Short mmCIF file of C-alpha atoms and ligand atoms in Angstrom, two decimals:
data_model
loop_
_atom_site.label_atom_id
_atom_site.label_comp_id
_atom_site.label_asym_id
_atom_site.label_seq_id
_atom_site.Cartn_x
_atom_site.Cartn_y
_atom_site.Cartn_z
CA MET A 449 17.89 21.93 85.97
CA SER A 450 19.93 20.66 83.01
CA ARG A 451 22.85 23.14 83.17
CA THR A 452 25.60 22.84 85.71
CA TRP A 453 27.05 26.16 86.74
CA ASP A 454 30.72 26.59 87.71
CA THR A 455 29.71 28.70 90.71
CA ILE A 456 26.47 29.80 92.33
CA VAL A 457 26.67 32.70 94.70
CA ILE A 458 24.04 32.94 97.33
CA GLY A 459 23.50 36.56 98.28
CA ALA A 460 23.99 39.80 96.25
CA GLY A 461 25.69 41.96 98.93
CA PRO A 462 29.15 43.35 98.51
CA ALA A 463 30.78 40.04 99.27
CA GLY A 464 28.71 38.05 96.70
CA LEU A 465 28.89 40.78 94.05
CA ALA A 466 32.71 41.09 94.33
CA ALA A 467 33.08 37.22 94.14
CA ALA A 468 30.83 37.00 91.16
CA THR A 469 32.46 39.84 89.25
CA GLN A 470 35.93 38.31 89.73
CA LEU A 471 34.65 34.75 88.59
CA ALA A 472 33.04 36.29 85.51
CA ARG A 473 36.33 37.96 84.57
CA THR A 474 37.95 34.50 84.62
CA ASP A 475 35.30 33.04 82.29
CA GLN A 476 33.68 30.94 84.93
CA SER A 477 29.88 30.57 84.62
CA VAL A 478 28.42 32.25 87.58
CA LEU A 479 24.84 32.91 88.74
CA VAL A 480 23.90 35.05 91.73
CA LEU A 481 20.71 34.22 93.63
CA GLU A 482 19.28 36.99 95.77
CA ARG A 483 16.09 36.85 97.97
CA LYS A 484 15.47 40.64 98.47
CA ARG A 485 17.52 43.43 96.99
CA LEU A 486 20.65 43.45 94.73
CA GLY A 487 23.33 45.22 96.75
CA GLY A 488 22.45 43.72 100.14
CA LEU A 489 22.70 45.48 103.49
CA LEU A 490 24.62 48.31 101.91
CA TRP A 491 21.34 49.72 100.82
CA ASN A 492 20.81 50.86 104.37
CA ALA A 493 24.01 52.84 104.72
CA ASN A 494 23.42 56.54 104.69
CA LEU A 495 27.01 57.62 103.82
CA VAL A 496 29.91 55.22 103.34
CA GLU A 497 33.14 57.12 104.15
CA ASN A 498 35.54 54.15 104.58
CA TYR A 499 35.28 52.47 101.23
CA PRO A 500 38.50 53.29 99.27
CA GLY A 501 38.08 55.27 96.10
CA PHE A 502 35.39 57.73 97.19
CA PRO A 503 36.85 60.86 98.85
CA GLY A 504 33.97 62.62 100.59
CA GLY A 505 32.05 59.34 100.82
CA ILE A 506 29.38 57.81 98.81
CA GLY A 507 25.71 56.88 99.58
CA GLY A 508 25.20 53.25 100.36
CA GLN A 509 22.56 52.89 97.66
CA GLU A 510 24.74 54.45 95.07
CA LEU A 511 27.74 52.22 95.99
CA ALA A 512 25.52 49.17 95.93
CA SER A 513 24.16 50.14 92.49
CA LEU A 514 27.65 50.65 91.14
CA MET A 515 28.64 47.15 92.38
CA VAL A 516 25.66 45.54 90.72
CA GLU A 517 26.32 47.40 87.40
CA GLN A 518 29.93 46.33 87.41
CA ALA A 519 28.90 42.66 88.03
CA ARG A 520 26.39 42.81 85.12
CA GLN A 521 29.02 44.39 82.86
CA ALA A 522 31.34 41.51 83.71
CA GLY A 523 28.62 39.10 82.52
CA VAL A 524 27.20 37.95 85.89
CA ARG A 525 23.63 36.70 85.76
CA PHE A 526 21.09 37.29 88.61
CA GLU A 527 17.91 35.62 89.71
CA MET A 528 15.65 36.88 92.47
CA GLU A 529 14.96 33.83 94.52
CA GLU A 530 15.48 32.77 98.04
CA VAL A 531 17.55 29.66 98.57
CA MET A 532 15.94 27.24 100.95
CA GLU A 533 18.31 24.37 100.89
CA LEU A 534 21.82 23.25 99.76
CA THR A 535 22.56 19.61 99.24
CA GLU A 536 25.75 17.82 98.05
CA ASP A 537 25.69 15.65 94.92
CA ALA A 538 28.19 13.79 92.66
CA VAL A 539 29.02 16.98 90.70
CA GLY A 540 29.05 19.46 93.54
CA PHE A 541 25.79 20.85 94.92
CA VAL A 542 22.08 21.18 94.28
CA VAL A 543 20.74 24.52 95.24
CA VAL A 544 17.07 24.41 96.02
CA GLY A 545 15.21 27.73 95.74
CA ARG A 546 11.53 28.47 96.58
CA GLU A 547 10.59 27.62 92.97
CA ASN A 548 13.66 26.45 91.12
CA GLU A 549 16.68 24.12 91.45
CA TRP A 550 20.15 24.53 90.21
CA LYS A 551 23.29 22.35 89.90
CA THR A 552 26.65 23.83 90.49
CA ARG A 553 30.27 22.71 91.04
CA THR A 554 30.92 25.30 93.74
CA VAL A 555 28.95 27.56 96.02
CA ILE A 556 29.75 30.92 97.54
CA LEU A 557 27.64 31.56 100.56
CA ALA A 558 27.43 35.27 101.08
CA ALA A 559 24.22 35.41 103.02
CA GLY A 560 25.08 38.23 105.42
CA THR A 561 23.28 38.72 108.76
CA CYS A 562 19.73 38.79 110.14
CA PRO A 563 18.39 41.48 112.50
CA LYS A 564 17.83 40.59 116.14
CA LYS A 565 14.11 40.78 116.73
CA PRO A 566 13.33 41.75 120.33
CA ILE A 567 9.75 41.10 121.36
CA PHE A 568 7.69 44.02 122.72
CA ARG A 569 4.31 44.08 124.32
CA GLY A 570 1.71 44.76 121.68
CA LEU A 571 4.00 44.15 118.70
CA GLU A 572 1.50 41.68 117.18
CA THR A 573 -1.35 44.24 117.23
CA LEU A 574 0.44 46.58 114.78
CA GLY A 575 -0.19 46.51 111.09
CA GLN A 576 2.36 45.59 108.38
CA GLY A 577 5.04 48.18 107.87
CA ALA A 578 4.67 49.74 111.35
CA VAL A 579 7.81 48.02 112.56
CA GLU A 580 10.86 47.61 110.32
CA TYR A 581 14.42 46.39 110.82
CA GLU A 582 16.10 48.08 107.81
CA VAL A 583 15.84 51.71 106.96
CA ALA A 584 15.73 50.81 103.28
CA ASP A 585 12.31 49.19 104.02
CA LEU A 586 10.71 52.48 105.14
CA PRO A 587 8.93 54.49 102.47
CA GLU A 588 11.35 56.47 100.34
CA ASN A 589 9.69 59.80 101.10
CA LEU A 590 9.54 60.41 104.84
CA GLU A 591 8.39 64.05 104.75
CA GLU A 592 6.28 64.78 107.83
CA LYS A 593 6.91 61.31 109.07
CA GLU A 594 8.24 60.52 112.54
CA VAL A 595 10.22 57.35 113.19
CA LEU A 596 11.29 55.89 116.61
CA VAL A 597 14.69 54.35 116.15
CA VAL A 598 15.52 51.80 118.92
CA GLY A 599 19.17 51.09 119.47
CA GLY A 600 22.42 52.96 120.33
CA GLY A 601 24.92 51.56 117.87
CA ASP A 602 26.30 52.86 114.61
CA ALA A 603 23.28 51.49 112.66
CA ALA A 604 20.74 53.40 114.79
CA PHE A 605 22.52 56.73 114.40
CA ASP A 606 23.16 56.10 110.67
CA HIS A 607 19.44 55.27 110.19
CA ALA A 608 18.41 58.45 111.98
CA LEU A 609 20.62 60.55 109.69
CA ASN A 610 19.21 58.69 106.71
CA ILE A 611 15.64 59.42 107.84
CA VAL A 612 16.34 63.13 108.15
CA SER A 613 18.00 63.12 104.65
CA ARG A 614 14.64 61.77 103.39
CA GLY A 615 12.69 64.62 104.98
CA GLY A 616 11.64 62.76 108.15
CA LYS A 617 12.11 63.30 111.90
CA ALA A 618 13.80 60.61 114.07
CA VAL A 619 13.78 59.97 117.78
CA ILE A 620 16.55 57.58 118.93
CA CYS A 621 16.10 55.73 122.21
CA HIS A 622 18.77 53.51 123.71
CA LYS A 623 19.00 51.77 127.06
CA GLY A 624 22.61 52.73 127.94
CA GLU A 625 23.39 56.19 129.38
CA ARG A 626 25.97 56.57 126.62
CA ALA A 627 25.45 55.52 122.94
CA GLY A 628 27.85 52.87 121.64
CA ALA A 629 27.91 54.46 118.15
CA LEU A 630 31.02 56.17 116.55
CA ALA A 631 31.45 59.57 118.13
CA LEU A 632 31.41 61.05 114.62
CA LEU A 633 27.86 59.70 114.05
CA VAL A 634 26.66 60.80 117.56
CA ARG A 635 27.97 64.35 116.90
CA ARG A 636 26.27 64.55 113.53
CA ALA A 637 23.05 63.46 114.96
CA SER A 638 23.30 65.99 117.87
CA GLU A 639 23.64 68.73 115.25
CA GLU A 640 20.49 67.78 113.52
CA LYS A 641 17.37 69.57 114.71
CA SER A 642 15.15 66.74 113.42
CA ILE A 643 16.87 64.08 115.61
CA ASP A 644 16.13 63.72 119.33
CA VAL A 645 18.19 61.21 121.43
CA LEU A 646 16.63 59.70 124.52
CA ALA A 647 19.52 58.02 126.50
CA GLY A 648 18.80 55.45 129.22
CA VAL A 649 15.46 54.70 127.84
CA ALA A 650 13.98 51.45 126.56
CA LEU A 651 10.92 50.70 124.33
CA GLU A 652 8.51 48.73 126.53
CA GLY A 653 5.39 48.26 124.43
CA CYS A 654 3.36 49.54 121.53
CA GLU A 655 -0.13 49.71 120.15
CA PRO A 656 -1.99 51.15 117.16
CA GLY A 657 -2.26 54.90 117.55
CA GLY A 658 -2.97 58.25 115.96
CA ARG A 659 -0.21 58.45 113.42
CA TRP A 660 0.31 54.76 113.27
CA VAL A 661 1.96 53.48 116.49
CA LEU A 662 1.90 54.57 120.05
CA ALA A 663 5.22 53.61 121.58
CA SER A 664 5.47 53.32 125.38
CA LEU A 665 8.95 54.07 126.78
CA SER A 666 10.49 53.05 130.08
CA SER A 667 10.61 56.88 130.95
CA GLY A 668 6.84 56.89 131.02
CA GLU A 669 6.60 58.84 127.81
CA VAL A 670 4.33 57.64 125.07
CA LEU A 671 5.38 58.65 121.54
CA ASP A 672 2.91 58.87 118.64
CA VAL A 673 5.04 57.94 115.64
CA ASP A 674 4.65 56.63 112.03
CA HIS A 675 7.19 53.83 112.27
CA ILE A 676 9.35 52.00 114.72
CA LEU A 677 12.76 51.05 113.38
CA LEU A 678 14.58 48.33 115.45
CA ALA A 679 18.34 48.48 115.24
CA CYS A 680 19.09 46.19 118.06
CA GLY A 681 22.01 44.20 116.57
CA ARG A 682 22.43 41.48 113.92
CA VAL A 683 23.37 37.84 113.94
CA ALA A 684 25.04 35.65 111.29
CA ASN A 685 22.69 34.29 108.74
CA ASP A 686 24.19 30.77 108.74
CA ARG A 687 21.19 28.66 108.25
CA LEU A 688 22.61 27.08 105.02
CA LEU A 689 25.99 26.53 106.45
CA ALA A 690 27.02 22.89 106.69
CA GLU A 691 29.43 21.46 109.26
CA PRO A 692 31.98 20.22 108.53
CA LEU A 693 32.40 22.47 105.60
CA PRO A 694 32.17 20.49 102.34
CA ARG A 695 34.85 20.98 99.67
CA GLY A 696 33.62 23.63 97.18
CA LEU A 697 31.47 25.64 99.68
CA PHE A 698 32.96 29.04 100.63
CA PRO A 699 31.20 31.08 103.32
CA ILE A 700 32.24 34.80 103.15
CA GLY A 701 31.43 38.28 104.23
CA ASP A 702 29.45 39.53 107.24
CA MET A 703 28.00 36.11 107.95
CA VAL A 704 31.52 34.79 109.02
CA ASN A 705 33.19 38.08 110.07
CA GLY A 706 31.90 38.49 113.69
CA HIS A 707 31.88 42.19 114.50
CA TYR A 708 34.21 43.03 111.60
CA ARG A 709 31.25 43.86 109.40
CA GLN A 710 32.35 46.32 106.76
CA ALA A 711 31.84 46.44 102.97
CA ALA A 712 35.49 46.57 102.12
CA ILE A 713 36.19 43.40 104.23
CA ALA A 714 33.31 41.63 102.63
CA VAL A 715 34.52 42.60 99.18
CA GLY A 716 38.07 41.30 100.04
CA ASP A 717 36.55 38.02 101.18
CA GLY A 718 34.75 37.78 97.87
CA LEU A 719 37.91 38.21 95.74
CA ARG A 720 39.79 35.67 97.82
CA ALA A 721 37.05 33.02 97.52
CA ALA A 722 36.72 33.69 93.76
CA MET A 723 40.46 33.18 93.31
CA ARG A 724 40.45 29.99 95.33
CA ILE A 725 37.58 28.66 93.26
CA GLU A 726 39.34 29.48 89.97
CA GLU A 727 42.34 27.57 91.22
CA MET A 728 40.19 24.66 92.38
CA LEU A 729 38.29 24.42 89.08
CA ARG A 730 41.51 24.60 87.14
CA GLY A 731 42.45 21.49 89.11
CA GLU A 732 44.99 23.25 91.25
CA ASP A 733 43.22 22.96 94.46
CA ARG A 734 45.79 23.34 97.09
CA GLU A 735 46.48 24.99 100.45
CA PRO A 736 47.79 28.56 100.06
CA ARG A 737 51.64 28.51 99.72
CA GLU A 738 53.61 30.01 102.62
CA ASP A 739 54.67 32.96 100.32
CA GLU A 740 51.08 33.71 99.53
CA ASP A 741 50.12 34.34 103.11
CA MET A 742 48.94 37.87 103.26
CA VAL A 743 49.38 38.15 107.06
CA ARG A 744 53.14 38.24 107.61
CA ASP A 745 54.81 38.13 110.96
CA GLU A 746 57.97 40.07 111.54
CA ALA A 747 60.15 37.01 111.13
CA LYS A 748 58.97 36.55 107.51
CA GLY A 749 59.63 40.24 106.69
CA PRO A 750 57.70 42.53 104.40
CA MET A 751 56.18 41.41 101.07
CA LYS A 752 58.71 41.19 98.33
CA ASP A 753 58.27 42.81 94.90
CA GLU A 754 57.64 39.52 93.10
CA ASP A 755 54.86 38.63 95.60
CA ILE A 756 53.13 41.85 94.99
CA ARG A 757 53.33 41.50 91.25
CA SER A 758 51.98 37.95 91.36
CA ASN A 759 48.85 39.30 93.09
CA GLU A 760 48.12 41.91 90.44
CA GLY A 761 45.08 41.08 88.35
C1 FAD P 1112 23.10 51.25 108.56
C2 FAD P 1112 24.28 50.57 108.08
C3 FAD P 1112 25.33 51.37 107.76
C4 FAD P 1112 26.52 50.74 107.19
N1 FAD P 1112 27.61 51.54 106.95
C5 FAD P 1112 28.74 51.03 106.49
C6 FAD P 1112 29.90 51.89 106.10
O1 FAD P 1112 29.76 53.08 106.21
N2 FAD P 1112 30.98 51.31 105.68
C7 FAD P 1112 30.99 49.93 105.44
O2 FAD P 1112 32.01 49.39 105.03
N3 FAD P 1112 30.04 49.12 105.81
C8 FAD P 1112 28.83 49.61 106.28
N4 FAD P 1112 27.87 48.82 106.64
C9 FAD P 1112 28.04 47.35 106.58
C10 FAD P 1112 27.88 46.81 105.15
O3 FAD P 1112 26.65 47.14 104.65
C11 FAD P 1112 28.04 45.35 105.31
O4 FAD P 1112 29.34 44.99 105.89
C12 FAD P 1112 28.06 44.58 103.92
O5 FAD P 1112 26.86 44.88 103.23
C13 FAD P 1112 28.18 43.12 104.11
O6 FAD P 1112 28.17 42.45 102.85
P1 FAD P 1112 27.73 40.90 102.72
O7 FAD P 1112 27.77 40.71 101.20
O8 FAD P 1112 28.62 40.11 103.51
O9 FAD P 1112 26.32 40.83 103.32
P2 FAD P 1112 24.95 41.54 103.07
O10 FAD P 1112 25.20 42.90 102.46
O11 FAD P 1112 24.15 41.42 104.21
O12 FAD P 1112 24.30 40.70 101.79
C14 FAD P 1112 23.73 39.45 102.00
C15 FAD P 1112 22.69 39.16 101.02
O13 FAD P 1112 22.30 37.81 100.96
C16 FAD P 1112 20.86 37.72 100.77
N5 FAD P 1112 20.45 36.45 101.24
C17 FAD P 1112 20.55 36.02 102.54
N6 FAD P 1112 20.00 34.73 102.55
C18 FAD P 1112 19.71 34.41 101.31
C19 FAD P 1112 19.09 33.21 100.73
N7 FAD P 1112 18.76 32.10 101.52
N8 FAD P 1112 18.77 33.13 99.42
C20 FAD P 1112 19.11 34.26 98.65
N9 FAD P 1112 19.69 35.44 99.13
C21 FAD P 1112 19.96 35.49 100.43
C22 FAD P 1112 20.39 38.89 101.52
O14 FAD P 1112 19.04 39.31 101.10
C23 FAD P 1112 21.46 40.02 101.21
O15 FAD P 1112 21.11 40.75 100.08
C24 FAD P 1112 26.65 49.40 107.10
C25 FAD P 1112 25.53 48.53 107.43
C26 FAD P 1112 24.35 49.18 107.95
C27 FAD P 1112 23.20 48.33 108.30
#
């Protein structure tokens, strides 16, 4: 643990990758620690159509891979390890992983969200891999596989479209009479022959079955499926977050953005945190000046040319 990093980024999703790329461009030493998959939750997105720069959209995996490649090209280093603890010391922070420890002057915490894990009767009787929370954790080839997707939000419908694009068949069940997902996604799912939607239906229990899982639904139906994919919402992964927030710790991205959970927002958070850290490490730690405030009320008027130029980088 001899070296002290300028910044350690916890989490290699869009927020952490954007922050790390920006810091590396300003010659800060930056290390990204990731417990699961470089690219974060974006790996699960079937088609990202609202990230600027990609007319026609881009697959989530492809966008995530491009972000990782860009960070590497900028000189960012990665280590695959889960961070278990974060403590303050005289220099800044000690980051304690499952196996290693690192010292750093500042920390960007971009740990994203965790899935909500509803309990169903019989869940514990199923083998590993029968129930998943991320579509990226299902086998890549889903030909002749049938997946019960539980949930009625954007993620559930996006997952179903993803499953079909990988050769599988999806049944979505959601409790409400109407799905809460974007109308665009609901329409696309309704146009797919390999997607069935069961509205007003809940998953009640499950047990090992012919394909892999027998899923009992509140409608009385029993489905014989290969996997159950639970898309029942997500909560902030704020386990490492200290209160009050110590100087030098910057939580960003989905973990602090409530329901505004979008890649472009997370990326913007990453850039802002990186710029704040650069100022701080240059000894210019200060509150943002009034003329830097990006949210302008009408009294202040639109941004001036010189403000826009000063933000170019
Ligand atoms: C199905 C689906 C479709 C989506 N579609 C879109 C879309 O079309 N457009 C869009 O803009 N957004 C979309 N999103 C949302 C987008 O993926 C997220 O907003 C974005 O990934 C958030 O970035 P983040 O970096 O804040 O968090 P995440 O991407 O969640 O990254 C957090 C990372 O931190 C890691 N981590 C957590 N704890 C630790 C720890 N203790 N130690 C080490 N690593 C840790 C996690 O493993 C993860 O890789 C979609 C999401 C899903 C699930």
